[in-house]
């Protein structure tokens, strides 16, 4: 049994004096704030912005404009995610996948997440305005508003939320293009279309894997109304099928060369195969394979675009 003295020592060791900063708590709060931004999604968003910029700049990218575009977009995207988590904190607490997030687990207060999200959104937009141009800043702000104010509330109302969410999901390519060119030309919409279509198999696989979770959280996702997964599998396959020709458009509009064309065709058929296998036998394993295929398709096609651009 511990003596009163040793118990007192334990208590002293556990509670640092008020003027000593508890580094663990500081680190914990920093990583909690970081987690609000959904960093891995932001990374892929920033890569998409970067590719849009590099293609728009056609080999004469201005390094400081590029840096401002990437930093500004990362901040706006991170702010959008923080605001999404603020709005969804009660539903996130009901879902297994999300209940350990910073707000439902109580690591941050809701007001802290809301203030952080607004601050990132404002600073990111201002960086785009000052370092790139007003059009890029406007597209970024529109992206944030669509994601936070339209898509997020729609998640609890209609399964059409996915088609709406795919718009802000695909706009980052347009942000990059407009930051480099100051225009909204057909090439930008080609990039938009690729990311737009890519998201359906990506998300329908996720929606299938977490179907029970989404239902618990009151999120209206297709698999809840499609217990056999036939419609979910068919939709994933149809969007992946549409993505095969859409993926070739950059060559058609003169953005990318033949290496890109054949590479995009190969990756498109690979993604389509994964979607068709999911449709043929809808289960968690085929859904996970489709999700992994989505994580290969987009970075691969974006890389091919920057490796094989065509001069203006
Ligand atoms: C309708 C549009 C989209 C929806 C509903 C959606 C939804 C999701 C969800 C729920 C996850 C978490 C999966 C898990 O925890 O296993 C996820 C993961 C991910 N998504 Fe998407 N997504 C969409 C579009 C995008 C876009 C546009 C990008 C980037 C260009 C993206 C990049 C990622 C990445 C990198 C991950 C893995 C990161 C992680 O697990 O933290 N997604 N997506
Ligand atoms: C520049 C800028 C503003 C970019 C924003 C782009 C962005 C955040 C795209 C993500 C697209 C999307 C709908 C993700 C799913 O979120 P979800 O809320 O369904 O995911 P969750 O269920 O994990 O919260």
mmCIF file of N, CA, C and O in Angstrom, residues 41-131:
data_model
loop_
_atom_site.group_PDB
_atom_site.id
_atom_site.type_symbol
_atom_site.label_atom_id
_atom_site.label_comp_id
_atom_site.label_asym_id
_atom_site.label_seq_id
_atom_site.Cartn_x
_atom_site.Cartn_y
_atom_site.Cartn_z
ATOM 1 N N UNK A 41 -6.745 14.691 -47.642
ATOM 2 C CA UNK A 41 -7.595 15.193 -48.733
ATOM 3 C C UNK A 41 -7.022 16.517 -49.246
ATOM 4 O O UNK A 41 -6.924 16.744 -50.450
ATOM 5 N N UNK A 42 -6.583 17.372 -48.297
ATOM 6 C CA UNK A 42 -6.002 18.665 -48.702
ATOM 7 C C UNK A 42 -4.782 18.430 -49.597
ATOM 8 O O UNK A 42 -4.599 19.125 -50.601
ATOM 9 N N UNK A 43 -3.977 17.414 -49.264
ATOM 10 C CA UNK A 43 -2.795 17.145 -50.086
ATOM 11 C C UNK A 43 -3.191 16.826 -51.526
ATOM 12 O O UNK A 43 -2.635 17.395 -52.477
ATOM 13 N N UNK A 44 -4.178 15.944 -51.698
ATOM 14 C CA UNK A 44 -4.590 15.607 -53.070
ATOM 15 C C UNK A 44 -5.249 16.806 -53.764
ATOM 16 O O UNK A 44 -5.062 17.022 -54.957
ATOM 17 N N UNK A 45 -5.976 17.612 -52.987
ATOM 18 C CA UNK A 45 -6.577 18.832 -53.544
ATOM 19 C C UNK A 45 -5.465 19.766 -54.045
ATOM 20 O O UNK A 45 -5.526 20.297 -55.155
ATOM 21 N N UNK A 46 -4.415 19.923 -53.217
ATOM 22 C CA UNK A 46 -3.321 20.836 -53.585
ATOM 23 C C UNK A 46 -2.575 20.323 -54.828
ATOM 24 O O UNK A 46 -2.189 21.106 -55.705
ATOM 25 N N UNK A 47 -2.421 19.006 -54.921
ATOM 26 C CA UNK A 47 -1.773 18.444 -56.118
ATOM 27 C C UNK A 47 -2.631 18.766 -57.351
ATOM 28 O O UNK A 47 -2.125 19.170 -58.397
ATOM 29 N N UNK A 48 -3.950 18.650 -57.211
ATOM 30 C CA UNK A 48 -4.858 18.966 -58.324
ATOM 31 C C UNK A 48 -4.748 20.438 -58.722
ATOM 32 O O UNK A 48 -4.678 20.772 -59.907
ATOM 33 N N UNK A 49 -4.706 21.317 -57.715
ATOM 34 C CA UNK A 49 -4.540 22.759 -57.977
ATOM 35 C C UNK A 49 -3.219 22.978 -58.732
ATOM 36 O O UNK A 49 -3.163 23.710 -59.733
ATOM 37 N N UNK A 50 -2.168 22.323 -58.242
ATOM 38 C CA UNK A 50 -0.831 22.499 -58.832
ATOM 39 C C UNK A 50 -0.800 22.066 -60.290
ATOM 40 O O UNK A 50 -0.224 22.750 -61.146
ATOM 41 N N UNK A 51 -1.453 20.956 -60.591
ATOM 42 C CA UNK A 51 -1.469 20.477 -61.983
ATOM 43 C C UNK A 51 -2.253 21.457 -62.857
ATOM 44 O O UNK A 51 -1.816 21.811 -63.959
ATOM 45 N N UNK A 52 -3.400 21.930 -62.361
ATOM 46 C CA UNK A 52 -4.177 22.926 -63.115
ATOM 47 C C UNK A 52 -3.317 24.152 -63.404
ATOM 48 O O UNK A 52 -3.319 24.690 -64.511
ATOM 49 N N UNK A 53 -2.544 24.583 -62.393
ATOM 50 C CA UNK A 53 -1.697 25.775 -62.553
ATOM 51 C C UNK A 53 -0.607 25.523 -63.600
ATOM 52 O O UNK A 53 -0.406 26.339 -64.515
ATOM 53 N N UNK A 54 0.114 24.400 -63.443
ATOM 54 C CA UNK A 54 1.248 24.125 -64.335
ATOM 55 C C UNK A 54 0.787 24.002 -65.786
ATOM 56 O O UNK A 54 1.451 24.482 -66.703
ATOM 57 N N UNK A 55 -0.381 23.371 -65.999
ATOM 58 C CA UNK A 55 -0.891 23.244 -67.370
ATOM 59 C C UNK A 55 -1.294 24.604 -67.917
ATOM 60 O O UNK A 55 -1.029 24.931 -69.079
ATOM 61 N N UNK A 56 -1.919 25.413 -67.061
ATOM 62 C CA UNK A 56 -2.341 26.744 -67.489
ATOM 63 C C UNK A 56 -1.127 27.609 -67.820
ATOM 64 O O UNK A 56 -1.136 28.364 -68.792
ATOM 65 N N UNK A 57 -0.066 27.473 -67.020
ATOM 66 C CA UNK A 57 1.123 28.323 -67.210
ATOM 67 C C UNK A 57 1.925 27.922 -68.442
ATOM 68 O O UNK A 57 2.749 28.705 -68.930
ATOM 69 N N UNK A 58 1.688 26.714 -68.976
ATOM 70 C CA UNK A 58 2.359 26.249 -70.202
ATOM 71 C C UNK A 58 3.868 26.464 -70.159
ATOM 72 O O UNK A 58 4.444 27.106 -71.048
ATOM 73 N N UNK A 59 4.497 26.002 -69.097
ATOM 74 C CA UNK A 59 5.965 26.025 -69.045
ATOM 75 C C UNK A 59 6.553 27.324 -68.542
ATOM 76 O O UNK A 59 7.771 27.434 -68.399
ATOM 77 N N UNK A 60 5.731 28.356 -68.301
ATOM 78 C CA UNK A 60 6.314 29.598 -67.778
ATOM 79 C C UNK A 60 5.656 29.957 -66.436
ATOM 80 O O UNK A 60 5.145 31.055 -66.274
ATOM 81 N N UNK A 61 5.658 28.978 -65.529
ATOM 82 C CA UNK A 61 5.032 29.195 -64.217
ATOM 83 C C UNK A 61 5.851 30.188 -63.410
ATOM 84 O O UNK A 61 7.072 30.071 -63.316
ATOM 85 N N UNK A 62 5.174 31.160 -62.825
ATOM 86 C CA UNK A 62 5.833 32.145 -61.971
ATOM 87 C C UNK A 62 5.892 31.541 -60.565
ATOM 88 O O UNK A 62 4.845 31.291 -59.961
ATOM 89 N N UNK A 63 7.131 31.294 -60.024
ATOM 90 C CA UNK A 63 7.219 30.539 -58.770
ATOM 91 C C UNK A 63 6.456 31.148 -57.599
ATOM 92 O O UNK A 63 5.816 30.421 -56.842
ATOM 93 N N UNK A 64 6.483 32.489 -57.463
ATOM 94 C CA UNK A 64 5.783 33.057 -56.293
ATOM 95 C C UNK A 64 4.254 32.973 -56.474
ATOM 96 O O UNK A 64 3.531 32.760 -55.508
ATOM 97 N N UNK A 65 3.797 33.109 -57.724
ATOM 98 C CA UNK A 65 2.348 32.967 -57.956
ATOM 99 C C UNK A 65 1.929 31.521 -57.671
ATOM 100 O O UNK A 65 0.885 31.261 -57.057
ATOM 101 N N UNK A 66 2.779 30.580 -58.107
ATOM 102 C CA UNK A 66 2.476 29.166 -57.854
ATOM 103 C C UNK A 66 2.421 28.901 -56.349
ATOM 104 O O UNK A 66 1.476 28.268 -55.851
ATOM 105 N N UNK A 67 3.429 29.414 -55.621
ATOM 106 C CA UNK A 67 3.475 29.180 -54.160
ATOM 107 C C UNK A 67 2.229 29.772 -53.493
ATOM 108 O O UNK A 67 1.586 29.118 -52.656
ATOM 109 N N UNK A 68 1.868 31.000 -53.876
ATOM 110 C CA UNK A 68 0.681 31.637 -53.274
ATOM 111 C C UNK A 68 -0.570 30.828 -53.589
ATOM 112 O O UNK A 68 -1.459 30.678 -52.742
ATOM 113 N N UNK A 69 -0.637 30.296 -54.819
ATOM 114 C CA UNK A 69 -1.811 29.527 -55.225
ATOM 115 C C UNK A 69 -1.931 28.245 -54.390
ATOM 116 O O UNK A 69 -3.015 27.899 -53.902
ATOM 117 N N UNK A 70 -0.791 27.566 -54.224
ATOM 118 C CA UNK A 70 -0.826 26.303 -53.474
ATOM 119 C C UNK A 70 -1.142 26.562 -51.999
ATOM 120 O O UNK A 70 -1.989 25.877 -51.401
ATOM 121 N N UNK A 71 -0.482 27.561 -51.417
ATOM 122 C CA UNK A 71 -0.692 27.839 -49.986
ATOM 123 C C UNK A 71 -2.125 28.337 -49.754
ATOM 124 O O UNK A 71 -2.833 27.875 -48.858
ATOM 125 N N UNK A 72 -2.551 29.284 -50.593
ATOM 126 C CA UNK A 72 -3.908 29.833 -50.442
ATOM 127 C C UNK A 72 -4.966 28.743 -50.587
ATOM 128 O O UNK A 72 -5.891 28.639 -49.770
ATOM 129 N N UNK A 73 -4.813 27.880 -51.595
ATOM 130 C CA UNK A 73 -5.801 26.815 -51.808
ATOM 131 C C UNK A 73 -5.791 25.827 -50.651
ATOM 132 O O UNK A 73 -6.851 25.353 -50.213
ATOM 133 N N UNK A 74 -4.591 25.497 -50.151
ATOM 134 C CA UNK A 74 -4.504 24.550 -49.026
ATOM 135 C C UNK A 74 -5.242 25.120 -47.819
ATOM 136 O O UNK A 74 -5.979 24.405 -47.127
ATOM 137 N N UNK A 75 -5.059 26.421 -47.578
ATOM 138 C CA UNK A 75 -5.717 27.041 -46.423
ATOM 139 C C UNK A 75 -7.236 27.070 -46.601
ATOM 140 O O UNK A 75 -7.988 26.764 -45.670
ATOM 141 N N UNK A 76 -7.696 27.428 -47.804
ATOM 142 C CA UNK A 76 -9.148 27.476 -48.022
ATOM 143 C C UNK A 76 -9.740 26.060 -47.906
ATOM 144 O O UNK A 76 -10.790 25.854 -47.281
ATOM 145 N N UNK A 77 -9.049 25.064 -48.493
ATOM 146 C CA UNK A 77 -9.559 23.690 -48.417
ATOM 147 C C UNK A 77 -9.564 23.195 -46.969
ATOM 148 O O UNK A 77 -10.531 22.563 -46.515
ATOM 149 N N UNK A 78 -8.498 23.503 -46.222
ATOM 150 C CA UNK A 78 -8.429 23.096 -44.812
ATOM 151 C C UNK A 78 -9.508 23.781 -43.990
ATOM 152 O O UNK A 78 -10.153 23.166 -43.130
ATOM 153 N N UNK A 79 -9.743 25.048 -44.276
ATOM 154 C CA UNK A 79 -10.788 25.803 -43.570
ATOM 155 C C UNK A 79 -12.164 25.221 -43.871
ATOM 156 O O UNK A 79 -13.010 25.090 -42.976
ATOM 157 N N UNK A 80 -12.376 24.841 -45.153
ATOM 158 C CA UNK A 80 -13.666 24.246 -45.540
ATOM 159 C C UNK A 80 -13.900 22.957 -44.753
ATOM 160 O O UNK A 80 -15.003 22.706 -44.247
ATOM 161 N N UNK A 81 -12.856 22.154 -44.617
ATOM 162 C CA UNK A 81 -12.993 20.881 -43.889
ATOM 163 C C UNK A 81 -13.285 21.127 -42.413
ATOM 164 O O UNK A 81 -14.095 20.421 -41.802
ATOM 165 N N UNK A 82 -12.612 22.135 -41.824
ATOM 166 C CA UNK A 82 -12.844 22.444 -40.408
ATOM 167 C C UNK A 82 -14.296 22.891 -40.194
ATOM 168 O O UNK A 82 -14.947 22.496 -39.221
ATOM 169 N N UNK A 83 -14.802 23.696 -41.134
ATOM 170 C CA UNK A 83 -16.195 24.164 -40.999
ATOM 171 C C UNK A 83 -17.172 23.003 -41.198
ATOM 172 O O UNK A 83 -18.200 22.914 -40.524
ATOM 173 N N UNK A 84 -16.825 22.082 -42.109
ATOM 174 C CA UNK A 84 -17.651 20.878 -42.291
ATOM 175 C C UNK A 84 -17.684 20.063 -40.987
ATOM 176 O O UNK A 84 -18.736 19.600 -40.554
ATOM 177 N N UNK A 85 -16.531 19.938 -40.338
ATOM 178 C CA UNK A 85 -16.500 19.164 -39.084
ATOM 179 C C UNK A 85 -17.256 19.889 -37.966
ATOM 180 O O UNK A 85 -17.850 19.254 -37.102
ATOM 181 N N UNK A 86 -17.206 21.223 -37.990
ATOM 182 C CA UNK A 86 -17.967 21.991 -36.997
ATOM 183 C C UNK A 86 -19.465 21.696 -37.173
ATOM 184 O O UNK A 86 -20.166 21.385 -36.218
ATOM 185 N N UNK A 87 -19.945 21.767 -38.432
ATOM 186 C CA UNK A 87 -21.384 21.573 -38.676
ATOM 187 C C UNK A 87 -21.825 20.132 -38.407
ATOM 188 O O UNK A 87 -22.973 19.896 -38.033
ATOM 189 N N UNK A 88 -20.889 19.177 -38.603
ATOM 190 C CA UNK A 88 -21.285 17.768 -38.487
ATOM 191 C C UNK A 88 -20.898 17.148 -37.150
ATOM 192 O O UNK A 88 -20.943 15.926 -37.005
ATOM 193 N N UNK A 89 -20.531 17.964 -36.148
ATOM 194 C CA UNK A 89 -19.954 17.389 -34.927
ATOM 195 C C UNK A 89 -20.895 16.413 -34.212
ATOM 196 O O UNK A 89 -20.457 15.370 -33.734
ATOM 197 N N UNK A 90 -22.201 16.715 -34.217
ATOM 198 C CA UNK A 90 -23.139 15.828 -33.503
ATOM 199 C C UNK A 90 -23.306 14.513 -34.270
ATOM 200 O O UNK A 90 -23.327 13.437 -33.672
ATOM 201 N N UNK A 91 -23.412 14.597 -35.588
ATOM 202 C CA UNK A 91 -23.562 13.376 -36.387
ATOM 203 C C UNK A 91 -22.260 12.584 -36.394
ATOM 204 O O UNK A 91 -22.273 11.352 -36.364
ATOM 205 N N UNK A 92 -21.111 13.274 -36.434
ATOM 206 C CA UNK A 92 -19.822 12.569 -36.396
ATOM 207 C C UNK A 92 -19.708 11.730 -35.118
ATOM 208 O O UNK A 92 -19.099 10.660 -35.117
ATOM 209 N N UNK A 93 -20.314 12.211 -34.016
ATOM 210 C CA UNK A 93 -20.240 11.480 -32.749
ATOM 211 C C UNK A 93 -21.017 10.160 -32.819
ATOM 212 O O UNK A 93 -20.735 9.235 -32.061
ATOM 213 N N UNK A 94 -21.966 10.064 -33.750
ATOM 214 C CA UNK A 94 -22.784 8.848 -33.854
ATOM 215 C C UNK A 94 -22.174 7.820 -34.799
ATOM 216 O O UNK A 94 -22.685 6.708 -34.926
ATOM 217 N N UNK A 95 -21.107 8.205 -35.521
ATOM 218 C CA UNK A 95 -20.533 7.276 -36.507
ATOM 219 C C UNK A 95 -19.153 6.798 -36.051
ATOM 220 O O UNK A 95 -18.324 7.582 -35.606
ATOM 221 N N UNK A 96 -18.960 5.479 -36.203
ATOM 222 C CA UNK A 96 -17.703 4.844 -35.782
ATOM 223 C C UNK A 96 -16.478 5.480 -36.451
ATOM 224 O O UNK A 96 -15.470 5.747 -35.822
ATOM 225 N N UNK A 97 -16.602 5.723 -37.799
ATOM 226 C CA UNK A 97 -15.456 6.245 -38.554
ATOM 227 C C UNK A 97 -15.029 7.625 -38.067
ATOM 228 O O UNK A 97 -13.855 7.984 -38.134
ATOM 229 N N UNK A 98 -15.995 8.406 -37.545
ATOM 230 C CA UNK A 98 -15.708 9.814 -37.274
ATOM 231 C C UNK A 98 -15.767 10.182 -35.792
ATOM 232 O O UNK A 98 -15.503 11.327 -35.440
ATOM 233 N N UNK A 99 -16.130 9.222 -34.931
ATOM 234 C CA UNK A 99 -16.399 9.631 -33.540
ATOM 235 C C UNK A 99 -15.135 10.012 -32.768
ATOM 236 O O UNK A 99 -15.231 10.639 -31.718
ATOM 237 N N UNK A 100 -13.951 9.620 -33.286
ATOM 238 C CA UNK A 100 -12.717 10.023 -32.587
ATOM 239 C C UNK A 100 -12.188 11.373 -33.088
ATOM 240 O O UNK A 100 -11.106 11.811 -32.693
ATOM 241 N N UNK A 101 -12.912 12.012 -33.988
ATOM 242 C CA UNK A 101 -12.462 13.317 -34.494
ATOM 243 C C UNK A 101 -12.359 14.326 -33.351
ATOM 244 O O UNK A 101 -12.960 14.140 -32.275
ATOM 245 N N UNK A 102 -11.659 15.430 -33.617
ATOM 246 C CA UNK A 102 -11.324 16.397 -32.556
ATOM 247 C C UNK A 102 -12.552 16.959 -31.833
ATOM 248 O O UNK A 102 -12.509 17.173 -30.623
ATOM 249 N N UNK A 103 -13.664 17.167 -32.554
ATOM 250 C CA UNK A 103 -14.846 17.743 -31.877
ATOM 251 C C UNK A 103 -15.659 16.701 -31.114
ATOM 252 O O UNK A 103 -15.897 16.883 -29.909
ATOM 253 N N UNK A 104 -16.067 15.587 -31.748
ATOM 254 C CA UNK A 104 -16.845 14.612 -30.968
ATOM 255 C C UNK A 104 -16.072 14.036 -29.781
ATOM 256 O O UNK A 104 -16.678 13.686 -28.768
ATOM 257 N N UNK A 105 -14.740 13.972 -29.887
ATOM 258 C CA UNK A 105 -13.968 13.421 -28.764
ATOM 259 C C UNK A 105 -13.677 14.492 -27.713
ATOM 260 O O UNK A 105 -13.055 14.207 -26.689
ATOM 261 N N UNK A 106 -14.063 15.727 -27.982
ATOM 262 C CA UNK A 106 -13.914 16.797 -26.994
ATOM 263 C C UNK A 106 -12.508 17.385 -26.908
ATOM 264 O O UNK A 106 -12.208 18.159 -26.009
ATOM 265 N N UNK A 107 -11.626 17.063 -27.881
ATOM 266 C CA UNK A 107 -10.267 17.628 -27.828
ATOM 267 C C UNK A 107 -10.269 19.118 -28.152
ATOM 268 O O UNK A 107 -9.364 19.848 -27.764
ATOM 269 N N UNK A 108 -11.257 19.552 -28.909
ATOM 270 C CA UNK A 108 -11.402 20.993 -29.181
ATOM 271 C C UNK A 108 -12.856 21.378 -28.954
ATOM 272 O O UNK A 108 -13.758 20.536 -29.097
ATOM 273 N N UNK A 109 -13.080 22.634 -28.628
ATOM 274 C CA UNK A 109 -14.454 23.122 -28.459
ATOM 275 C C UNK A 109 -14.998 23.509 -29.844
ATOM 276 O O UNK A 109 -14.234 23.955 -30.709
ATOM 277 N N UNK A 110 -16.301 23.375 -30.061
ATOM 278 C CA UNK A 110 -16.880 23.728 -31.372
ATOM 279 C C UNK A 110 -16.502 25.133 -31.833
ATOM 280 O O UNK A 110 -16.144 25.339 -32.999
ATOM 281 N N UNK A 111 -16.519 26.098 -30.921
ATOM 282 C CA UNK A 111 -16.221 27.482 -31.307
ATOM 283 C C UNK A 111 -14.778 27.612 -31.821
ATOM 284 O O UNK A 111 -14.499 28.399 -32.732
ATOM 285 N N UNK A 112 -13.884 26.787 -31.256
ATOM 286 C CA UNK A 112 -12.477 26.824 -31.712
ATOM 287 C C UNK A 112 -12.390 26.337 -33.157
ATOM 288 O O UNK A 112 -11.666 26.917 -33.977
ATOM 289 N N UNK A 113 -13.142 25.271 -33.478
ATOM 290 C CA UNK A 113 -13.112 24.740 -34.846
ATOM 291 C C UNK A 113 -13.730 25.743 -35.819
ATOM 292 O O UNK A 113 -13.200 25.966 -36.918
ATOM 293 N N UNK A 114 -14.843 26.371 -35.399
ATOM 294 C CA UNK A 114 -15.509 27.323 -36.286
ATOM 295 C C UNK A 114 -14.592 28.518 -36.556
ATOM 296 O O UNK A 114 -14.426 28.936 -37.710
ATOM 297 N N UNK A 115 -13.970 29.043 -35.495
ATOM 298 C CA UNK A 115 -13.085 30.207 -35.667
ATOM 299 C C UNK A 115 -11.884 29.843 -36.542
ATOM 300 O O UNK A 115 -11.476 30.615 -37.425
ATOM 301 N N UNK A 116 -11.331 28.661 -36.306
ATOM 302 C CA UNK A 116 -10.179 28.191 -37.088
ATOM 303 C C UNK A 116 -10.563 28.073 -38.569
ATOM 304 O O UNK A 116 -9.838 28.537 -39.460
ATOM 305 N N UNK A 117 -11.736 27.491 -38.833
ATOM 306 C CA UNK A 117 -12.190 27.310 -40.214
ATOM 307 C C UNK A 117 -12.378 28.647 -40.925
ATOM 308 O O UNK A 117 -11.927 28.828 -42.061
ATOM 309 N N UNK A 118 -13.021 29.591 -40.231
ATOM 310 C CA UNK A 118 -13.248 30.914 -40.840
ATOM 311 C C UNK A 118 -11.897 31.599 -41.090
ATOM 312 O O UNK A 118 -11.645 32.152 -42.170
ATOM 313 N N UNK A 119 -10.990 31.511 -40.093
ATOM 314 C CA UNK A 119 -9.681 32.173 -40.228
ATOM 315 C C UNK A 119 -8.918 31.599 -41.428
ATOM 316 O O UNK A 119 -8.380 32.359 -42.257
ATOM 317 N N UNK A 120 -8.885 30.271 -41.543
ATOM 318 C CA UNK A 120 -8.158 29.675 -42.679
ATOM 319 C C UNK A 120 -8.800 30.088 -44.002
ATOM 320 O O UNK A 120 -8.106 30.402 -44.970
ATOM 321 N N UNK A 121 -10.135 30.093 -44.032
ATOM 322 C CA UNK A 121 -10.829 30.459 -45.266
ATOM 323 C C UNK A 121 -10.522 31.893 -45.684
ATOM 324 O O UNK A 121 -10.223 32.172 -46.846
ATOM 325 N N UNK A 122 -10.536 32.804 -44.690
ATOM 326 C CA UNK A 122 -10.292 34.226 -45.002
ATOM 327 C C UNK A 122 -8.836 34.435 -45.432
ATOM 328 O O UNK A 122 -8.558 35.048 -46.481
ATOM 329 N N UNK A 123 -7.907 33.887 -44.633
ATOM 330 C CA UNK A 123 -6.483 34.094 -44.955
ATOM 331 C C UNK A 123 -6.149 33.456 -46.311
ATOM 332 O O UNK A 123 -5.471 34.053 -47.158
ATOM 333 N N UNK A 124 -6.661 32.249 -46.543
ATOM 334 C CA UNK A 124 -6.395 31.562 -47.814
ATOM 335 C C UNK A 124 -6.922 32.362 -48.993
ATOM 336 O O UNK A 124 -6.241 32.527 -50.014
ATOM 337 N N UNK A 125 -8.149 32.891 -48.863
ATOM 338 C CA UNK A 125 -8.738 33.680 -49.959
ATOM 339 C C UNK A 125 -7.910 34.947 -50.208
ATOM 340 O O UNK A 125 -7.647 35.325 -51.365
ATOM 341 N N UNK A 126 -7.459 35.590 -49.108
ATOM 342 C CA UNK A 126 -6.665 36.823 -49.271
ATOM 343 C C UNK A 126 -5.318 36.527 -49.943
ATOM 344 O O UNK A 126 -4.835 37.306 -50.768
ATOM 345 N N UNK A 127 -4.725 35.378 -49.588
ATOM 346 C CA UNK A 127 -3.442 35.009 -50.218
ATOM 347 C C UNK A 127 -3.655 34.798 -51.722
ATOM 348 O O UNK A 127 -2.846 35.240 -52.553
ATOM 349 N N UNK A 128 -4.762 34.144 -52.089
ATOM 350 C CA UNK A 128 -5.047 33.937 -53.515
ATOM 351 C C UNK A 128 -5.292 35.272 -54.222
ATOM 352 O O UNK A 128 -4.830 35.488 -55.343
ATOM 353 N N UNK A 129 -5.981 36.172 -53.518
ATOM 354 C CA UNK A 129 -6.289 37.481 -54.094
ATOM 355 C C UNK A 129 -5.007 38.283 -54.327
ATOM 356 O O UNK A 129 -4.798 38.862 -55.399
ATOM 357 N N UNK A 130 -4.133 38.280 -53.320
ATOM 358 C CA UNK A 130 -2.912 39.086 -53.422
ATOM 359 C C UNK A 130 -1.848 38.414 -54.292
ATOM 360 O O UNK A 130 -1.136 39.080 -55.039
ATOM 361 N N UNK A 131 -1.748 37.085 -54.198
ATOM 362 C CA UNK A 131 -0.635 36.393 -54.860
ATOM 363 C C UNK A 131 -0.988 35.814 -56.213
ATOM 364 O O UNK A 131 -0.080 35.519 -57.004
#
